[in-house]
mmCIF file of C-alpha atoms in Angstrom:
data_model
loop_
_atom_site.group_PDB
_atom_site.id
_atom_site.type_symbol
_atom_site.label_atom_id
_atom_site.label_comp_id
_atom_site.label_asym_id
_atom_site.label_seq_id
_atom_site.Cartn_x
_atom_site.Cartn_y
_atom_site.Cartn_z
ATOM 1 C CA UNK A 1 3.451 15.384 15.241
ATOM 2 C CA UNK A 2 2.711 15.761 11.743
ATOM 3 C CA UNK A 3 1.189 12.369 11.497
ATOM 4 C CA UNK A 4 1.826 9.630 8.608
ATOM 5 C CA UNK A 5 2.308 11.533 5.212
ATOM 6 C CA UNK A 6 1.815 10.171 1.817
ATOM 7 C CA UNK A 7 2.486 10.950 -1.347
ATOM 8 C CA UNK A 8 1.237 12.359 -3.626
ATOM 9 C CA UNK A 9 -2.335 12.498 -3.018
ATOM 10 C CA UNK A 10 -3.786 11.862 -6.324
ATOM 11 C CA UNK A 11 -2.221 9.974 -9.206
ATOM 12 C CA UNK A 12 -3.265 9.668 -12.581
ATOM 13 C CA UNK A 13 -1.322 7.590 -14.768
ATOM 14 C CA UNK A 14 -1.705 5.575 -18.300
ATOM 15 C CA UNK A 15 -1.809 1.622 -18.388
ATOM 16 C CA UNK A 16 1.571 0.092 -18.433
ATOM 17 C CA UNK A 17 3.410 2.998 -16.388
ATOM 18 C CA UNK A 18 4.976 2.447 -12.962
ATOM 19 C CA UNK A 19 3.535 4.391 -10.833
ATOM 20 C CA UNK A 20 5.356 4.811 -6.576
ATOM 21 C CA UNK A 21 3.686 5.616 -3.956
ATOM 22 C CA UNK A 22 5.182 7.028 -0.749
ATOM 23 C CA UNK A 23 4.975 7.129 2.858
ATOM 24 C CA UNK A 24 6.673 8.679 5.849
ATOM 25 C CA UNK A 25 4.902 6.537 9.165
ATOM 26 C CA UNK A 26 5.251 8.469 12.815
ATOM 27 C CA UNK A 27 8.450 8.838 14.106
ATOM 28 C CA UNK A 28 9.224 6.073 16.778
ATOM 29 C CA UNK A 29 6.708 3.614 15.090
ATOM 30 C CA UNK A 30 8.280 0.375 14.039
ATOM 31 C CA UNK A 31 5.061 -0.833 12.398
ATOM 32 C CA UNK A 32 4.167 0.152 8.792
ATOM 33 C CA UNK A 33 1.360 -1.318 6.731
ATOM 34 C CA UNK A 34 -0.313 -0.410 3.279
ATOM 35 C CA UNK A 35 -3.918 -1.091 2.648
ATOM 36 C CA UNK A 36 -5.871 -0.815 -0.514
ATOM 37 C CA UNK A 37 -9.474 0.784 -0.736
ATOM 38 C CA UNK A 38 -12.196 -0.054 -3.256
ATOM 39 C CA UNK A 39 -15.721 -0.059 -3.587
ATOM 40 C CA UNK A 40 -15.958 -3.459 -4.285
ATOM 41 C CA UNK A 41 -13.932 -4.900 -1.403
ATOM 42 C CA UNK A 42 -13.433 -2.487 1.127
ATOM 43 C CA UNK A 43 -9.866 -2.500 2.883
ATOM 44 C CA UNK A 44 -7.784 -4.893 2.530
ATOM 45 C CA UNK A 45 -4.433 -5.486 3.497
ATOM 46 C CA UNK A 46 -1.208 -5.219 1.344
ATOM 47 C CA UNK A 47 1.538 -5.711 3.060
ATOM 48 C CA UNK A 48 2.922 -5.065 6.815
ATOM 49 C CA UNK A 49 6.430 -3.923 7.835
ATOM 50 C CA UNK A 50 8.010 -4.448 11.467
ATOM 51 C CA UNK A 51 11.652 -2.740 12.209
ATOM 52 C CA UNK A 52 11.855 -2.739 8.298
ATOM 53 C CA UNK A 53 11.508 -6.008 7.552
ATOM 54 C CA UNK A 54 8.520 -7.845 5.487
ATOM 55 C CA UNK A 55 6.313 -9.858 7.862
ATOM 56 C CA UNK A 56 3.458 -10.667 5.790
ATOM 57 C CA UNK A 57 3.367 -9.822 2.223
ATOM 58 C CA UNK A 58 0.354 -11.947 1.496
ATOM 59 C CA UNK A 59 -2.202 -9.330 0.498
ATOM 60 C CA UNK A 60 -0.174 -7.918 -2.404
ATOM 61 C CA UNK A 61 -2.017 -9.052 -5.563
ATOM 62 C CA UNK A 62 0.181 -10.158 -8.042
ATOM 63 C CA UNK A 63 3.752 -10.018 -8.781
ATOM 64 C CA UNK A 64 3.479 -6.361 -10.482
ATOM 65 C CA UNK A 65 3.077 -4.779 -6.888
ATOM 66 C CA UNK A 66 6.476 -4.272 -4.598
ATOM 67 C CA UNK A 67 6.855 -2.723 -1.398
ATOM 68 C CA UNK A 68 9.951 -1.032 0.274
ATOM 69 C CA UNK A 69 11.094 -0.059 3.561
ATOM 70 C CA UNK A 70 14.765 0.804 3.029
ATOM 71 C CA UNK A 71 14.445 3.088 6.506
ATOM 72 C CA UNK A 72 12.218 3.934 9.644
ATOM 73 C CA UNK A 73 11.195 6.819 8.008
ATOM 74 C CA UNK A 74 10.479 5.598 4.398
ATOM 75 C CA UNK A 75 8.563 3.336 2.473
ATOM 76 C CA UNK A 76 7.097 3.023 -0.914
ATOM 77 C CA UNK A 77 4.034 1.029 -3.004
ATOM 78 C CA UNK A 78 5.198 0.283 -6.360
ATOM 79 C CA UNK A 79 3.158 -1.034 -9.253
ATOM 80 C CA UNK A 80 4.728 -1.670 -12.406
ATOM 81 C CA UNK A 81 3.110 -2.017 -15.046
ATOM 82 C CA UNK A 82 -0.364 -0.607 -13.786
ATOM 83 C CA UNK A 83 -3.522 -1.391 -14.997
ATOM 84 C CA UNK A 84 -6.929 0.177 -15.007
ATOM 85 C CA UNK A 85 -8.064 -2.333 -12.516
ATOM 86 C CA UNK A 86 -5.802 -1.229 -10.082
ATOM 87 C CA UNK A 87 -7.686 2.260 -9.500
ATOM 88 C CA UNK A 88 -8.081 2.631 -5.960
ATOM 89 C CA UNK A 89 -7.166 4.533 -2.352
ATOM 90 C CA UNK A 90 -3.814 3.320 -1.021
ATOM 91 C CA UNK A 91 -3.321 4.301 2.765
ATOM 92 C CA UNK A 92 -0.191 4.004 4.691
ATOM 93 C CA UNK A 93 -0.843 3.110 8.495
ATOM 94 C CA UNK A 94 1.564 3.310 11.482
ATOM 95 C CA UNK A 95 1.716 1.729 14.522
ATOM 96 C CA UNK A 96 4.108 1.336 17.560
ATOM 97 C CA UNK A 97 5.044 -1.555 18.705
ATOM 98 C CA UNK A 98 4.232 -5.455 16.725
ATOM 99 C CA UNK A 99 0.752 -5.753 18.392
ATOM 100 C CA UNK A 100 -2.133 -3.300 17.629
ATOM 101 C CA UNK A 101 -3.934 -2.769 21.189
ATOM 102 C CA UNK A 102 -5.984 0.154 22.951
ATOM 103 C CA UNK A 103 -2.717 1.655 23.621
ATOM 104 C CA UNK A 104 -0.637 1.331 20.608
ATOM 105 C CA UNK A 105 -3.462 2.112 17.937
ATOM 106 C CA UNK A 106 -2.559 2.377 13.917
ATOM 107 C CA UNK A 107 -2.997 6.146 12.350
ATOM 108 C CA UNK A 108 -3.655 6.482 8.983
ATOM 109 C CA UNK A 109 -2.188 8.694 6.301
ATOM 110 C CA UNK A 110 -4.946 10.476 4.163
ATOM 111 C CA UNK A 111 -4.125 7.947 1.546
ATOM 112 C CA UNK A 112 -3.186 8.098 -2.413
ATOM 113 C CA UNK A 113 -6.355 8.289 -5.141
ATOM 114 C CA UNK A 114 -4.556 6.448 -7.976
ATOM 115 C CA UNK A 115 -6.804 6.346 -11.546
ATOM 116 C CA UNK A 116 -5.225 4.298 -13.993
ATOM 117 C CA UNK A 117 -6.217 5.188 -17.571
ATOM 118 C CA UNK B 1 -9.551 -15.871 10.077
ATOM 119 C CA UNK B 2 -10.859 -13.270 11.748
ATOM 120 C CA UNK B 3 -13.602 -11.111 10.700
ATOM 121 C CA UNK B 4 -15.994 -8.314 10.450
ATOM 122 C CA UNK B 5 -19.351 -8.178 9.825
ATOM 123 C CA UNK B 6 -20.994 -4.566 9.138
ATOM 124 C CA UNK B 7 -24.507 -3.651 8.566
ATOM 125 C CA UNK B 8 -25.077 -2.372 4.329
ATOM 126 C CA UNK B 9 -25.184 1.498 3.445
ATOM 127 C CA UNK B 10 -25.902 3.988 3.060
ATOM 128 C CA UNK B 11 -27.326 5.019 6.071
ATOM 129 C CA UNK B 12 -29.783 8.273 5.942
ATOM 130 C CA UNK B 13 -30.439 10.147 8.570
ATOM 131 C CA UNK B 14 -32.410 13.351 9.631
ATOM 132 C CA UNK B 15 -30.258 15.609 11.809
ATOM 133 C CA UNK B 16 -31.093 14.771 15.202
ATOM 134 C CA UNK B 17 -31.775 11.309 14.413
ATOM 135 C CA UNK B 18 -30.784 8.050 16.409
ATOM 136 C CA UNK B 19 -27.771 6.082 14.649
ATOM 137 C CA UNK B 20 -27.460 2.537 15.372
ATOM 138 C CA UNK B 21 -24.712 0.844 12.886
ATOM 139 C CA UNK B 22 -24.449 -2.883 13.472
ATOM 140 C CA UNK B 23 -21.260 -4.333 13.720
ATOM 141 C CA UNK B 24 -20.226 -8.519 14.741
ATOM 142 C CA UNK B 25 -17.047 -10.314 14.826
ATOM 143 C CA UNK B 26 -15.593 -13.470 14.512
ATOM 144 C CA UNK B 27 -12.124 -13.631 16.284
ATOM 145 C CA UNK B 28 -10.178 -15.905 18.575
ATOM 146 C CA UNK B 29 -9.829 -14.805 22.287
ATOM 147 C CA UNK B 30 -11.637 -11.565 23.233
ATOM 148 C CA UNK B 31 -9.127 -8.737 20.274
ATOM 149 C CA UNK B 32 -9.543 -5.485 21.522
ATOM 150 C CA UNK B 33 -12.201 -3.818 19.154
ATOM 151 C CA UNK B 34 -12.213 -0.099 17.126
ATOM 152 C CA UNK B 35 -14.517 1.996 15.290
ATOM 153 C CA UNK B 36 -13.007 3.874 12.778
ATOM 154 C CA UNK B 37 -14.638 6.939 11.328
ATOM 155 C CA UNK B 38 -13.281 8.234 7.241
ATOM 156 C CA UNK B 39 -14.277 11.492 6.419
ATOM 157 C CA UNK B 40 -14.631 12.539 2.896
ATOM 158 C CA UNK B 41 -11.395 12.549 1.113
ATOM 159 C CA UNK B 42 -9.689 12.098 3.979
ATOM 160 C CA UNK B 43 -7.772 9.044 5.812
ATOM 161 C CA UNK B 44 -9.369 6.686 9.001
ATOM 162 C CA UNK B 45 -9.118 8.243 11.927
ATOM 163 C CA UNK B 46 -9.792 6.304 15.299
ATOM 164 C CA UNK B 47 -12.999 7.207 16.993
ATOM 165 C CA UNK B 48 -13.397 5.120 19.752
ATOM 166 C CA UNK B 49 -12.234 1.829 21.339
ATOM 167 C CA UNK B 50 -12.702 -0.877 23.778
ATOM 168 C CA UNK B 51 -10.350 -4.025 25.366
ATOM 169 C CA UNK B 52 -12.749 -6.160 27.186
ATOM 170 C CA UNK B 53 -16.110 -7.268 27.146
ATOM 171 C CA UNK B 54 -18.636 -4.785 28.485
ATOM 172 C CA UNK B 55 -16.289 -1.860 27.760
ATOM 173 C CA UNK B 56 -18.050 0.894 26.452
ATOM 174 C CA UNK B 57 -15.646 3.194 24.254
ATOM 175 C CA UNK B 58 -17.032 6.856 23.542
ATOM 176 C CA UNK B 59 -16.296 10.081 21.764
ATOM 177 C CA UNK B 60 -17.949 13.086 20.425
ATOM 178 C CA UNK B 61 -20.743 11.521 21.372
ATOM 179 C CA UNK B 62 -20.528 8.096 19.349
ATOM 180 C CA UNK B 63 -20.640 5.048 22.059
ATOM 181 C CA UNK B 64 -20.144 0.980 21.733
ATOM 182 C CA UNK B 65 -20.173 -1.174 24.028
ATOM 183 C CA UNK B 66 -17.927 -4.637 23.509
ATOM 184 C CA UNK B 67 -20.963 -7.809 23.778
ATOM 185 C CA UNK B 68 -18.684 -10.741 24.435
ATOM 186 C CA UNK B 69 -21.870 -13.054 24.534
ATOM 187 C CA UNK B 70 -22.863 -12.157 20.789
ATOM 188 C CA UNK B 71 -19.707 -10.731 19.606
ATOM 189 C CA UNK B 72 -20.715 -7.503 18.955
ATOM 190 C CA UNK B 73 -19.805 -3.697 19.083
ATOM 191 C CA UNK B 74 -22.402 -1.739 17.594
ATOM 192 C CA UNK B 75 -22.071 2.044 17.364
ATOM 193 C CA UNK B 76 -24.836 4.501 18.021
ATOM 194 C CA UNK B 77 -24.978 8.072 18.607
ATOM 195 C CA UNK B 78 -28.508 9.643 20.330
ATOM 196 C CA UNK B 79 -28.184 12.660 17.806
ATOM 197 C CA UNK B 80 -26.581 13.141 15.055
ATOM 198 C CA UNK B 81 -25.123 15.858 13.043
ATOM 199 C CA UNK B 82 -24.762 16.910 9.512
ATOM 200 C CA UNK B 83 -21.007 16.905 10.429
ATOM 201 C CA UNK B 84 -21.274 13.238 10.918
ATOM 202 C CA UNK B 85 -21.779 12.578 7.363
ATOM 203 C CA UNK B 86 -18.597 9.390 7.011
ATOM 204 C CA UNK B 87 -18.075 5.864 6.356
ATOM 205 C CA UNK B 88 -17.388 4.138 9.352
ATOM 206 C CA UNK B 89 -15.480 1.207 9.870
ATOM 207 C CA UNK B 90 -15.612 -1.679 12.542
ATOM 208 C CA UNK B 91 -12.089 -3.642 13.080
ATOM 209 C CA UNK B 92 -10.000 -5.916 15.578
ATOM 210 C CA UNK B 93 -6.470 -6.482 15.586
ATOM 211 C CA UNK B 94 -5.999 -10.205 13.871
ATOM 212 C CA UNK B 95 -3.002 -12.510 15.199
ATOM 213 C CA UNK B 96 0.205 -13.718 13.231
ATOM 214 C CA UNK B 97 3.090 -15.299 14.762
ATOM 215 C CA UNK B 98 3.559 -12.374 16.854
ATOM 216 C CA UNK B 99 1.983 -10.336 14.952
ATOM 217 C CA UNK B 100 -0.973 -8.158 14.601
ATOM 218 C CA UNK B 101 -2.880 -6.127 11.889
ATOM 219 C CA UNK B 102 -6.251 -4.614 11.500
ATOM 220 C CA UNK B 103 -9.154 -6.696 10.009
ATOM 221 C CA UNK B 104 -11.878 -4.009 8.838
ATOM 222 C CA UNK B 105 -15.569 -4.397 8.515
ATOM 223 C CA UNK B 106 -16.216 -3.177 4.721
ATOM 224 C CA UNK B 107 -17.364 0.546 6.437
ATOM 225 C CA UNK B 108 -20.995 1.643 6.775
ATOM 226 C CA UNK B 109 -21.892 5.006 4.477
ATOM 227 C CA UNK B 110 -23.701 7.328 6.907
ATOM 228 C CA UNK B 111 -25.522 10.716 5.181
ATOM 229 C CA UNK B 112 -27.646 12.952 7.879
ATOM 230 C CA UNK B 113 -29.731 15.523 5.595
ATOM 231 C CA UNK B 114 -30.793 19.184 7.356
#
């Protein structure tokens, strides 16, 4: 298996431009989160898909960031319009099943650099 | 809520050193508990795991053992390599409606010099 796979794997962008982020989870996993890497407060939690759907959305920061699952296979990390502060590492995670145990762990994708100029 | 308490980096080491990186938890129940390990530029990769207290999860030579009496899981490894050089990250699965996601520690820098 080729693992989850997101893209791309460095962004630069100016303030104010939308910037997507992608991510294909595992096939067969029904659970799909995005978390957000800084220095200043580790990894925190964006968002978390099951079977498609929202679940918990709580994490996103402000109104400018939007998530997508429009398949099993698909999902994107939108922020429009970006701003400097939201330079960071944005990993996709995938998981099988709604509960994370010993047996149904969450693998990571090698995550997204974004710098926002 | 649930959380994760990891001990400050960086961490420097020797090669052939003795790691110990502190990790406690606050949780309800008894979550199943991971280590994480991130390479440099690279995603979180599971390194080793435990569902009960007085598990001990291992691999490549990185142990924890799951202390239900003062919630911890610290990791240690009796020598390490340059190769080891990572952040690592203690987590447990957190409960909502149904649901679970992974609550990280904020990761532990470890550098092991020649």
């Amino acid at each position: 298996d080729a693992g989850v796979i997101q893209s791309p794997r460095h962004e630069v962008t100016e303030m104010g431009q939308e910037v997507t982020l992608r991510c294909k989870p595992i096939s067969g996993h029904n659970s799909l989160f995005w978390y957000r890497q800084t220095m200043m407060r580790g990894l925190e939690l964006l968002i978390y898909f099951n079977n498609n759907v929202p679940i918990d959305d709580s994490g996103m920061p402000e109104d400018r960031f939007s998530a997508k699952m429009p398949n099993a296979s698909f999902s994107t990390l939108k922020i429009q319009p970006s701003e400097p502060r939201d330079s960071a590492v944005y990993f996709c995670a995938s998981s099988l099943g709604r509960k994370i145990t010993v047996n149904t762990e969450a693998f990571f994708g090698q995550g997204t650099r974004l710098t926002v100029v | 809520g649930d959380s994760v308490t990891q001990m400050e980096g960086p961490v420097t080491l020797s090669e052939e050193a003795f790691l110990t990186i502190n990790c406690t938890y606050t949780a309800t129940g008894y979550p199943s508990l991971f280590w994480y390990v991130q390479y440099p530029g690279e995603g979180l990769q599971l390194l080793l795991k435990a569902t009960k207290a007085d598990d001990k999860g291992s691999n490549k030579g990185f142990e924890a053992t799951y202390r239900k009496e003062t919630t911890s899981f610290h990791l240690e490894k009796g020598s390490v390599q340059v190769s080891d050089s990572a952040v690592y990250f203690c987590a447990l699965p957190s409960m909502n409606s149904g649901y679970s996601t992974l609550t990280f520690g904020k990761g532990t820098m470890l550098l092991v010099s020649p």
